[in-house]
Tab-separated table of C-alpha atoms in Angstrom:
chain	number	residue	atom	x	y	z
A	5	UNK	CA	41.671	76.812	251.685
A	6	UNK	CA	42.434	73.753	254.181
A	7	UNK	CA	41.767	70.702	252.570
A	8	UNK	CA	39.474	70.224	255.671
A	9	UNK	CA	37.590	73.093	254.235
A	10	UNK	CA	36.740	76.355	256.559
A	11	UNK	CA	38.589	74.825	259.730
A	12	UNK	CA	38.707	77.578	261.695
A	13	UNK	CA	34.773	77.910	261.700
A	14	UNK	CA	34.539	73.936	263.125
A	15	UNK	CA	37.069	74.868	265.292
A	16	UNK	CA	34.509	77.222	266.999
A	17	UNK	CA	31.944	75.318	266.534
A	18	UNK	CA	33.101	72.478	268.584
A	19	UNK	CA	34.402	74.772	270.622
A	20	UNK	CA	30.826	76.719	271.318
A	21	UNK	CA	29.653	72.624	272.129
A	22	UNK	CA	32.206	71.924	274.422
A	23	UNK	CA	33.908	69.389	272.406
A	24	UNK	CA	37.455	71.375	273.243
A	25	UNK	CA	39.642	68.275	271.840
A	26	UNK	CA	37.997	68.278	268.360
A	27	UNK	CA	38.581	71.994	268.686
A	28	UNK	CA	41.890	71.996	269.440
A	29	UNK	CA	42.175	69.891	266.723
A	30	UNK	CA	41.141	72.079	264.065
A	31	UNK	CA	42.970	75.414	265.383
A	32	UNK	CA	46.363	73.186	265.292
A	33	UNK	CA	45.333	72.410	261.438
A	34	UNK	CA	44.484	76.018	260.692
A	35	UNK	CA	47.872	77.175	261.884
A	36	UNK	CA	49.739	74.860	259.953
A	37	UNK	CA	47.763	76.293	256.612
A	38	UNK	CA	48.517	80.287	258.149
A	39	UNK	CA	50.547	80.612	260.829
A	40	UNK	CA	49.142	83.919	261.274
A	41	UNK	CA	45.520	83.218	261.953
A	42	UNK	CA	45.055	85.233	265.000
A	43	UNK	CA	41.662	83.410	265.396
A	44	UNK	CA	43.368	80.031	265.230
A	45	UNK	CA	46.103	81.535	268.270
A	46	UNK	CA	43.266	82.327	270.547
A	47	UNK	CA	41.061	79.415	270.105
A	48	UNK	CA	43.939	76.631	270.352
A	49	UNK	CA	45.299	78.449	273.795
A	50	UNK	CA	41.328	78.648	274.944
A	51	UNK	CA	40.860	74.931	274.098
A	52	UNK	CA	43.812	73.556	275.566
A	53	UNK	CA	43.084	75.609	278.509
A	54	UNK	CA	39.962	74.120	279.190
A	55	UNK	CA	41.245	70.947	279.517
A	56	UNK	CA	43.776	71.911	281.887
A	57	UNK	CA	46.465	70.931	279.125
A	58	UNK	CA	48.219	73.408	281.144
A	59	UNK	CA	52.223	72.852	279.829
A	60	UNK	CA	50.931	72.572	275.676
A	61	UNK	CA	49.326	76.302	276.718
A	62	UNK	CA	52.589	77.654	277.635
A	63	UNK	CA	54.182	76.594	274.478
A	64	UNK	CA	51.378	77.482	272.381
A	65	UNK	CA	51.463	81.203	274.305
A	66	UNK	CA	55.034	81.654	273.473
A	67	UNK	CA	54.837	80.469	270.256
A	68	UNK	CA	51.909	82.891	270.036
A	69	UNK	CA	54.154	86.107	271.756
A	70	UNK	CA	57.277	84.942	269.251
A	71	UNK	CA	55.506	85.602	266.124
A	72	UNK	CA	55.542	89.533	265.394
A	73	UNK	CA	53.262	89.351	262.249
A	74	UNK	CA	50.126	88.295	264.550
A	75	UNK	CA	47.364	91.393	265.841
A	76	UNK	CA	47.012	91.897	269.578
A	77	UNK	CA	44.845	90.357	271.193
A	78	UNK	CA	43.544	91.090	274.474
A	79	UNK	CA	42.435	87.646	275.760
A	80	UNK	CA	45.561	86.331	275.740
A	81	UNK	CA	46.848	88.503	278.178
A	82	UNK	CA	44.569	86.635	281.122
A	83	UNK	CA	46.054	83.398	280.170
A	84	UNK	CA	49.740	84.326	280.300
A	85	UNK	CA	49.478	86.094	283.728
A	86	UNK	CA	47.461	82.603	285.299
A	87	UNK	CA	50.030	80.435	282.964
A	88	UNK	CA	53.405	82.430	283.531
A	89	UNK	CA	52.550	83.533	286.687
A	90	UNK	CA	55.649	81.402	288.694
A	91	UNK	CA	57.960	82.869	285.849
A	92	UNK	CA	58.460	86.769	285.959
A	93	UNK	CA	61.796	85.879	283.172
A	94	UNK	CA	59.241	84.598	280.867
A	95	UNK	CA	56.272	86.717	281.518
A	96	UNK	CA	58.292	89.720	281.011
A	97	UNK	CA	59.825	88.155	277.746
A	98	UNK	CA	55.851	87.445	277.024
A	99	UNK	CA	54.700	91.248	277.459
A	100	UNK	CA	57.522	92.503	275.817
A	101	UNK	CA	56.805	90.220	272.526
A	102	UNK	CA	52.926	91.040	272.273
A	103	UNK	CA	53.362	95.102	272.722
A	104	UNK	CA	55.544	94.733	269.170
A	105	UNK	CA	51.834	93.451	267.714
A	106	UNK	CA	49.994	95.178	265.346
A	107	UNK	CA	47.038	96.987	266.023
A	108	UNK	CA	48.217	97.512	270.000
A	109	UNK	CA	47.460	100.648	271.306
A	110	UNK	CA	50.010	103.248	272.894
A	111	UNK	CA	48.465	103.304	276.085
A	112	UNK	CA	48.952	99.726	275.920
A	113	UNK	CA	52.068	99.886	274.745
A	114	UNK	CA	53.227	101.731	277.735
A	115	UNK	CA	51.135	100.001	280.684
A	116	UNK	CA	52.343	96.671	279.562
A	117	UNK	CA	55.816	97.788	279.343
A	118	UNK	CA	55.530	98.955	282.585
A	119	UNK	CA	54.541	95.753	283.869
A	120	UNK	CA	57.188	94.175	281.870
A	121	UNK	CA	59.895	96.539	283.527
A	122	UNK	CA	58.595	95.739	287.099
A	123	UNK	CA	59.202	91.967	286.335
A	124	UNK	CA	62.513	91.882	285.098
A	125	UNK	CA	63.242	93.571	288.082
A	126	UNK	CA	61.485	90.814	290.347
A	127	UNK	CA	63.685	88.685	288.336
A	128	UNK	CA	66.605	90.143	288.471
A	129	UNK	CA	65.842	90.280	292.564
A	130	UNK	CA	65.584	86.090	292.632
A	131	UNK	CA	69.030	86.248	290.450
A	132	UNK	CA	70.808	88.229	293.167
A	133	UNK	CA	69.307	86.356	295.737
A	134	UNK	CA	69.520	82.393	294.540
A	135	UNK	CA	71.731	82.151	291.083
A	136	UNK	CA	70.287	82.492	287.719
A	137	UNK	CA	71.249	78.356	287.212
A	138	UNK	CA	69.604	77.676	290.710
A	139	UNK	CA	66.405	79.378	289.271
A	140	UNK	CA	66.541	77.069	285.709
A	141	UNK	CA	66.677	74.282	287.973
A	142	UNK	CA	63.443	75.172	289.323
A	143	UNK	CA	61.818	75.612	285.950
A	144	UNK	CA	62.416	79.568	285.820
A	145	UNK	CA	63.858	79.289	282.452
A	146	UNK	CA	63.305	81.680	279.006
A	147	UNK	CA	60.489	82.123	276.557
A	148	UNK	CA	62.071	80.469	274.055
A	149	UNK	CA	62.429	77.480	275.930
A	150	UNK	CA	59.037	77.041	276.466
A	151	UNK	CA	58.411	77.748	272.500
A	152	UNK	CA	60.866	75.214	271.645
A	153	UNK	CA	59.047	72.408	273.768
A	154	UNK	CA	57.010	69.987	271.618
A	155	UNK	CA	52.869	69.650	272.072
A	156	UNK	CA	51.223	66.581	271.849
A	157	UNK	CA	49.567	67.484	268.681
A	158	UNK	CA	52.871	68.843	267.021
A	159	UNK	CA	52.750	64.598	266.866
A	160	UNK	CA	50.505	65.257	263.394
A	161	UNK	CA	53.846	66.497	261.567
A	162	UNK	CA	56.148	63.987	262.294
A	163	UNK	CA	54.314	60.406	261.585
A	164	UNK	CA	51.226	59.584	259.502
A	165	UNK	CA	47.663	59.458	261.429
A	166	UNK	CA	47.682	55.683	260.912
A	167	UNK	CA	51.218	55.574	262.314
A	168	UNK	CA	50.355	57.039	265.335
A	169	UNK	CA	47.333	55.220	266.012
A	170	UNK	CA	49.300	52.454	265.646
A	171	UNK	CA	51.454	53.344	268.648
A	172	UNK	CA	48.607	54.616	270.472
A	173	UNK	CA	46.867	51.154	270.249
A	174	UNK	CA	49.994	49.976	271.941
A	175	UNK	CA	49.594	52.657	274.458
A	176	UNK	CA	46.686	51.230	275.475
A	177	UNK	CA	48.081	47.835	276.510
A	178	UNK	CA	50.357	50.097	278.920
A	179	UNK	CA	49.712	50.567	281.774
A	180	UNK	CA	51.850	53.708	282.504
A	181	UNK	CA	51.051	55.027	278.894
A	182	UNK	CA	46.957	54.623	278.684
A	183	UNK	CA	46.130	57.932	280.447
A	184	UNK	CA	48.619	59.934	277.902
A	185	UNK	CA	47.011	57.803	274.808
A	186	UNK	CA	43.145	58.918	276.257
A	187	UNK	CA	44.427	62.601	276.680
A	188	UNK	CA	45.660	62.745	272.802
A	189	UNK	CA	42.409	60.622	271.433
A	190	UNK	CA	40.476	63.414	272.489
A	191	UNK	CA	41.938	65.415	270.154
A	192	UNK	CA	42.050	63.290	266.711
A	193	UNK	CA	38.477	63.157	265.608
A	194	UNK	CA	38.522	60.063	263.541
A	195	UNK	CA	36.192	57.087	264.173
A	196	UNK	CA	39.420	54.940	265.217
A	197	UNK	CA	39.395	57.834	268.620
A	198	UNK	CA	35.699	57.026	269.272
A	199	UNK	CA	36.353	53.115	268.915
A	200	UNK	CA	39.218	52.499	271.319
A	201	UNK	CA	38.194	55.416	273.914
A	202	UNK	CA	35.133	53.113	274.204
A	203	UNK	CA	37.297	50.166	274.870
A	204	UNK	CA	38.831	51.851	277.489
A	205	UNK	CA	35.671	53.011	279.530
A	206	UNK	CA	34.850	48.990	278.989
A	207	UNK	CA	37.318	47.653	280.126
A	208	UNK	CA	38.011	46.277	283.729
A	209	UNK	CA	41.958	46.127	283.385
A	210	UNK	CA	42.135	50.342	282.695
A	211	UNK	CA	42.614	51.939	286.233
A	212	UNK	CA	38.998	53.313	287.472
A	213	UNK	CA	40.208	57.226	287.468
A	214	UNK	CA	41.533	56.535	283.390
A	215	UNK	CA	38.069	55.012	282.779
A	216	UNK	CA	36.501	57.756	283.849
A	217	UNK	CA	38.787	60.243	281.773
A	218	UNK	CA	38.012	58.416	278.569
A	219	UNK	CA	34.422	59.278	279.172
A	220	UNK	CA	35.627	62.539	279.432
A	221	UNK	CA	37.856	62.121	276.291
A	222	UNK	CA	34.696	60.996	274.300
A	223	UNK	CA	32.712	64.449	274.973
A	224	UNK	CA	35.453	66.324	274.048
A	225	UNK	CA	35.933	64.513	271.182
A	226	UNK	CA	32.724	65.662	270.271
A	227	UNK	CA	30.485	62.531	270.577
A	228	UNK	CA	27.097	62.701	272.521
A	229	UNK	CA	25.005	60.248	273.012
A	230	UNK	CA	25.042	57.182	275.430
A	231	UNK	CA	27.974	55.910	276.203
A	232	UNK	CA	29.000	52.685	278.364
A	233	UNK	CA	31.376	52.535	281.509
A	234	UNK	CA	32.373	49.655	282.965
A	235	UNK	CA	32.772	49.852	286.829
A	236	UNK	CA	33.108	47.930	290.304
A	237	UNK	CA	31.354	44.933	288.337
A	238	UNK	CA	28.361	46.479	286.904
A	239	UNK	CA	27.812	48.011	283.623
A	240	UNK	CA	26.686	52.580	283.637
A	241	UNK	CA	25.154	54.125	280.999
A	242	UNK	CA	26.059	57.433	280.796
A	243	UNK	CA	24.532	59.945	278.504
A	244	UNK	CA	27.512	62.388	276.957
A	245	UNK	CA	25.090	65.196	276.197
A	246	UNK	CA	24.271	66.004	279.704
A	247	UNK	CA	26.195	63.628	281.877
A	248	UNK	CA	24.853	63.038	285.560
A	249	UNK	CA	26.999	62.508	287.592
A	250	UNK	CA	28.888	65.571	286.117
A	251	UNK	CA	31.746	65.147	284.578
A	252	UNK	CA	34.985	67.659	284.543
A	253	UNK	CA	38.509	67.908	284.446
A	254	UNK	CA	38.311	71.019	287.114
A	255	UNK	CA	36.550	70.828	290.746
A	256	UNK	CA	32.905	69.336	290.865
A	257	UNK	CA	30.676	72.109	291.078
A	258	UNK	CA	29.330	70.297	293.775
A	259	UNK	CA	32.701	70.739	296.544
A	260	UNK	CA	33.438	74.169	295.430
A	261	UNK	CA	31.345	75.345	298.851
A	262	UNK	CA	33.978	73.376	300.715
A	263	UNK	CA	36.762	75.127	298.786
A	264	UNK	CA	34.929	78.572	299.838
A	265	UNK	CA	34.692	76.993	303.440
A	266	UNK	CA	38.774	76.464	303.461
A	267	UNK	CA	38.976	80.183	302.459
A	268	UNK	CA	36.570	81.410	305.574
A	269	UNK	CA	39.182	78.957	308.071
A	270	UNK	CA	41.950	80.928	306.748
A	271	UNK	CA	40.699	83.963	306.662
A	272	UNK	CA	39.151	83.591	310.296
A	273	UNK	CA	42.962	82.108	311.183
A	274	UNK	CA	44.089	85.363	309.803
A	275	UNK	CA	42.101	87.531	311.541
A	276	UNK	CA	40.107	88.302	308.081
A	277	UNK	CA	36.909	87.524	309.493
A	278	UNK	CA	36.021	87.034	312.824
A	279	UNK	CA	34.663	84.091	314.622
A	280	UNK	CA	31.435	85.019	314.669
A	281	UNK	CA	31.733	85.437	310.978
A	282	UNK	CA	33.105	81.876	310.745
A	283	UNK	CA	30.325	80.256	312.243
A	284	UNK	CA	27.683	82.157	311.039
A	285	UNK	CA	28.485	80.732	307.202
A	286	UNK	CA	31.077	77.723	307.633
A	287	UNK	CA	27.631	75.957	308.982
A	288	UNK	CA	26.026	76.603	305.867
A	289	UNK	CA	25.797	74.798	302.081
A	290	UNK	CA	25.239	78.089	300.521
A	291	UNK	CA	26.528	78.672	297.286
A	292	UNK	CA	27.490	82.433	297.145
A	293	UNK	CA	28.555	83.654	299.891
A	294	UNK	CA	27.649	87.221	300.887
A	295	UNK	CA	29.489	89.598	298.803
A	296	UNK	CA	31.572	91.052	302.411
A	297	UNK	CA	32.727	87.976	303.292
A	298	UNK	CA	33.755	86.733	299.468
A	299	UNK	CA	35.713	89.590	299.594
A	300	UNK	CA	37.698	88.718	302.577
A	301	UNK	CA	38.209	85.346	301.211
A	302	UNK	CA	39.670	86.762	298.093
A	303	UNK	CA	42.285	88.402	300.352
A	304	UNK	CA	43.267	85.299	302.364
A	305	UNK	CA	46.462	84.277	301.634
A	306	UNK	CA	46.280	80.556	300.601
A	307	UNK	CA	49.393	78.847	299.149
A	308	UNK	CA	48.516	77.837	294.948
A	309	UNK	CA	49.962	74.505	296.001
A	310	UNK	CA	48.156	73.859	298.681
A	311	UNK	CA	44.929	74.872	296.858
A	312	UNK	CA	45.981	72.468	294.291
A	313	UNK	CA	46.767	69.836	296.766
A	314	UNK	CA	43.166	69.711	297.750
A	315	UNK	CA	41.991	70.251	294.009
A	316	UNK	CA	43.926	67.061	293.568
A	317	UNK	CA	42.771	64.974	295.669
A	318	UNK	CA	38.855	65.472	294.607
A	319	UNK	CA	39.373	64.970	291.270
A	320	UNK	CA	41.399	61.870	292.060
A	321	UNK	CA	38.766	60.451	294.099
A	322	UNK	CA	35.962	61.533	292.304
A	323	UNK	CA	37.571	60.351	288.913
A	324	UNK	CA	37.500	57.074	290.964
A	325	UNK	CA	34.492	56.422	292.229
A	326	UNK	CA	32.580	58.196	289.023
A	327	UNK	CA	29.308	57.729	288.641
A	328	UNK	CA	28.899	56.746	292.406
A	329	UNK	CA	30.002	60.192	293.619
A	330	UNK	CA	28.763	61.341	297.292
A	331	UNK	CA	25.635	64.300	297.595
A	332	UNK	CA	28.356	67.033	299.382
A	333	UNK	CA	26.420	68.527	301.688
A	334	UNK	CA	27.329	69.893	305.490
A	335	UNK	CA	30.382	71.456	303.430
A	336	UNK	CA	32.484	72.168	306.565
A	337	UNK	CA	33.233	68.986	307.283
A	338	UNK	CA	34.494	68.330	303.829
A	339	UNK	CA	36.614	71.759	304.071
A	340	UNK	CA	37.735	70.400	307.232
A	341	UNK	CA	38.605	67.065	305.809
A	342	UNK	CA	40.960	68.701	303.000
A	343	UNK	CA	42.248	70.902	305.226
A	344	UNK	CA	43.690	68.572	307.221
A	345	UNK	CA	45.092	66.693	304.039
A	346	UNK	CA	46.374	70.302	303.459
A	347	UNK	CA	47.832	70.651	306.628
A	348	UNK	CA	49.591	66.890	306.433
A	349	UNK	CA	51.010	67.938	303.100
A	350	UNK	CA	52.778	71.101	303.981
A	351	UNK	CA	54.250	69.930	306.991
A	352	UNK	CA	55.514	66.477	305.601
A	353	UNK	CA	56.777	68.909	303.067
A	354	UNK	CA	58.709	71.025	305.108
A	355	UNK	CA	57.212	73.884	304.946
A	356	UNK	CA	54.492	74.003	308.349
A	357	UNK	CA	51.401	75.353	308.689
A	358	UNK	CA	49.978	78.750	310.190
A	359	UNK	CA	46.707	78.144	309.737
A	360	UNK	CA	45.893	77.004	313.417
A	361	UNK	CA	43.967	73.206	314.299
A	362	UNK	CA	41.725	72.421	311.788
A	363	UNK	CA	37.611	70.931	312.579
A	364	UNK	CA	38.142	66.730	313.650
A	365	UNK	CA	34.975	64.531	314.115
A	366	UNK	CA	33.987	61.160	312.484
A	367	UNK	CA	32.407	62.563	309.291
A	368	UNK	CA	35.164	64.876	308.928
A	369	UNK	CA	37.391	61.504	309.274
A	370	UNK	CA	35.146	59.696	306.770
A	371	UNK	CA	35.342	62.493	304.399
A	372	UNK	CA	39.276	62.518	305.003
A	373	UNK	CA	39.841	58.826	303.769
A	374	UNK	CA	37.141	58.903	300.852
A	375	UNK	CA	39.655	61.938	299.583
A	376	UNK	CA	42.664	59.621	299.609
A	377	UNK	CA	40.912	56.972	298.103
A	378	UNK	CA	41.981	58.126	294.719
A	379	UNK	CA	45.378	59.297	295.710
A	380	UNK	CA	47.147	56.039	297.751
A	381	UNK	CA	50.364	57.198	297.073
A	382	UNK	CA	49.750	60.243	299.108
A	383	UNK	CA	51.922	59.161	301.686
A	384	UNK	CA	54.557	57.422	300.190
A	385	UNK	CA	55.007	60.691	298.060
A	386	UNK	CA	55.424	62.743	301.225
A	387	UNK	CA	57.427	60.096	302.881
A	388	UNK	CA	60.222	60.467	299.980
A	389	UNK	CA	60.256	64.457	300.194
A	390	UNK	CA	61.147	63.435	303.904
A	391	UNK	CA	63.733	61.419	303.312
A	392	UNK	CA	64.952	63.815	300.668
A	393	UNK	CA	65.051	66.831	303.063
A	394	UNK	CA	66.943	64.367	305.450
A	395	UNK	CA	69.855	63.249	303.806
A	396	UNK	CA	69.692	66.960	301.867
């Protein structure tokens, strides 16, 4: 039994209340007690997940695929496909660990094998085509690799917990380190993590965005209750059971219309939809979206980064101005806003854009520079990839 008694049941617990740090906290302990705790495996990779720890879910997933003593589990396959899915080398390495599992069927034995199969194939294809060392460069590299890489809570077995708080109080002071010391508070529940993740919301000198984040950091943590943030001169109270304005680490719920509404441009730019179509629901704020149309929008094709792009620069923005966020409504001109960031990106990028002229008028413009209010560097970033390409 874990000295911190039945760890894996907290674990769930916090997990069930949205506190995903504190959970991720106690699967990482129950591992270290059994590394074969199959219920531990799924509910680290499903906490990290949720908070978008997105490189600490790759290791954990190939740690997870590496060890041949754990049961199958079914779950995991969904996160491996999203996590892995730039990798075919390491996804194939992935299926092929998990069908040596106990307790995996035949059938799934063979369908995963043939998946397997077909990657290694793709893979071998990008060898033949660009160099095996040309694709490690690019971050194409082996399971093992990824297993080998070290998570922020793999921290807990090199240095006492007052050790690292220690540093972590000098974190603070940095500039360039406080975000990384609020994303690893989150997950040490200890009344020292509650203490200075206040400080930070507090205080002026923490960028806005990281202010925001240790709210954030707090509710994962698994504290509710009020909780003060310091901004633009006044003082917020913001209550951590139900926090209004919301408060995420993904897309406000309220701009995912506008996302949808970048979807119906494309698709109408690729002859998805038609114009009529267009019109007839890019003038709307509703929600869901008739189930025809959704289904078109699932099949335009949108570049990941490019989605990501504009994912960025909301939650950048919105991280900044948090709690004064904008109502989002009239949803196409905010879809036409990012999709002209969009549009800026890929080309300054290299890479151009088929996705025809997108919507221009002043609120579109207005919505356009609130979205780079969080980002400033925007431009200088694209400005280097220019001068990159030049001298390339």
């Amino acid at each position: 039994m874990s000295q911190y008694g039945d760890i894996g049941t907290m674990g769930r617990q916090y997990l069930q209340a949205e506190s995903y740090g504190a959970a991720a906290f106690c699967f990482y302990r129950a591992l270290l007690d059994d590394k074969n705790n199959n219920n531990a495996w799924n509910g680290i990779i499903l906490s990290l997940s949720l908070m978008r720890k997105e490189g600490d879910s790759q290791t954990m997933l190939a740690r997870f695929a590496l060890n041949p003593q754990l049961n199958f589990d079914r779950d995991m396959i969904t996160f491996a496909m999203m996590l892995f899915q730039h990798n075919p080398l390491a996804m194939s390495q992935w299926l092929r660990g998990i069908i040596q599992m106990n307790g995996i069927s035949e059938t799934d034995q063979a369908n995963l094998g043939e998946l397997a199969a077909d990657l290694e194939r793709a893979y071998a294809g990008l060898v033949a085509e660009h160099g095996e060392e040309t694709l490690k460069e690019q971050g194409m590299v082996e399971l093992k690799d990824y297993a080998l890489r070290r998570i922020e809570l793999d921290w807990l077995l090199e240095e006492s917990i007052d050790n690292i708080f220690g540093h972590l109080g000098q974190w603070l002071e940095d500039p360039e380190m406080v975000l990384p010391a609020v994303r690893l508070l989150c997950m040490l529940p200890d009344p020292r993590s509650e203490k200075m993740l206040r400080r930070v919301c507090r205080n002026d000198a923490v960028d806005a965005k990281v202010r925001t984040h240790g709210l954030l950091a707090l509710r994962w943590l698994g504290v509710r209750g009020n909780a003060k943030l310091q901004k633009f001169g006044e003082s917020f109270v913001i209550n951590l059971d139900e926090p209004d304005p919301e408060l995420t680490v993904s897309v406000p719920t309220a701009f995912r219309p506008a996302l949808d509404r970048i979807k119906l441009w494309v698709a109408k730019e690729q002859g998805l939809v038609s114009t009529e179509t267009y019109e007839q629901h890019a003038s709307t704020d509703e929600v869901q979206l008739p189930e025809e149309v959704a289904a078109k929008l699932n099949e335009a094709d949108v570049p990941t980064v490019l989605q990501e792009v504009s994912h960025m620069l909301i939650r950048a923005a919105y991280d900044r101005v948090y709690p004064y966020v904008p109502h989002v409504e009239a949803t196409r001109n905010w879809a036409a806003a990012l999709l002209r960031l969009m549009r800026e990106y890929s080309v300054g990028m290299g890479q151009g854009w088929p996705y025809g002229d997108p919507e221009d008028n002043e609120d579109v413009e207005r919505h356009r520079q609130w979205l780079l209010t969080g980002s400033p560097d925007f431009y200088e970033v694209l400005q280097a990839r220019g001068a990159q390409q030049q001298q390339a």
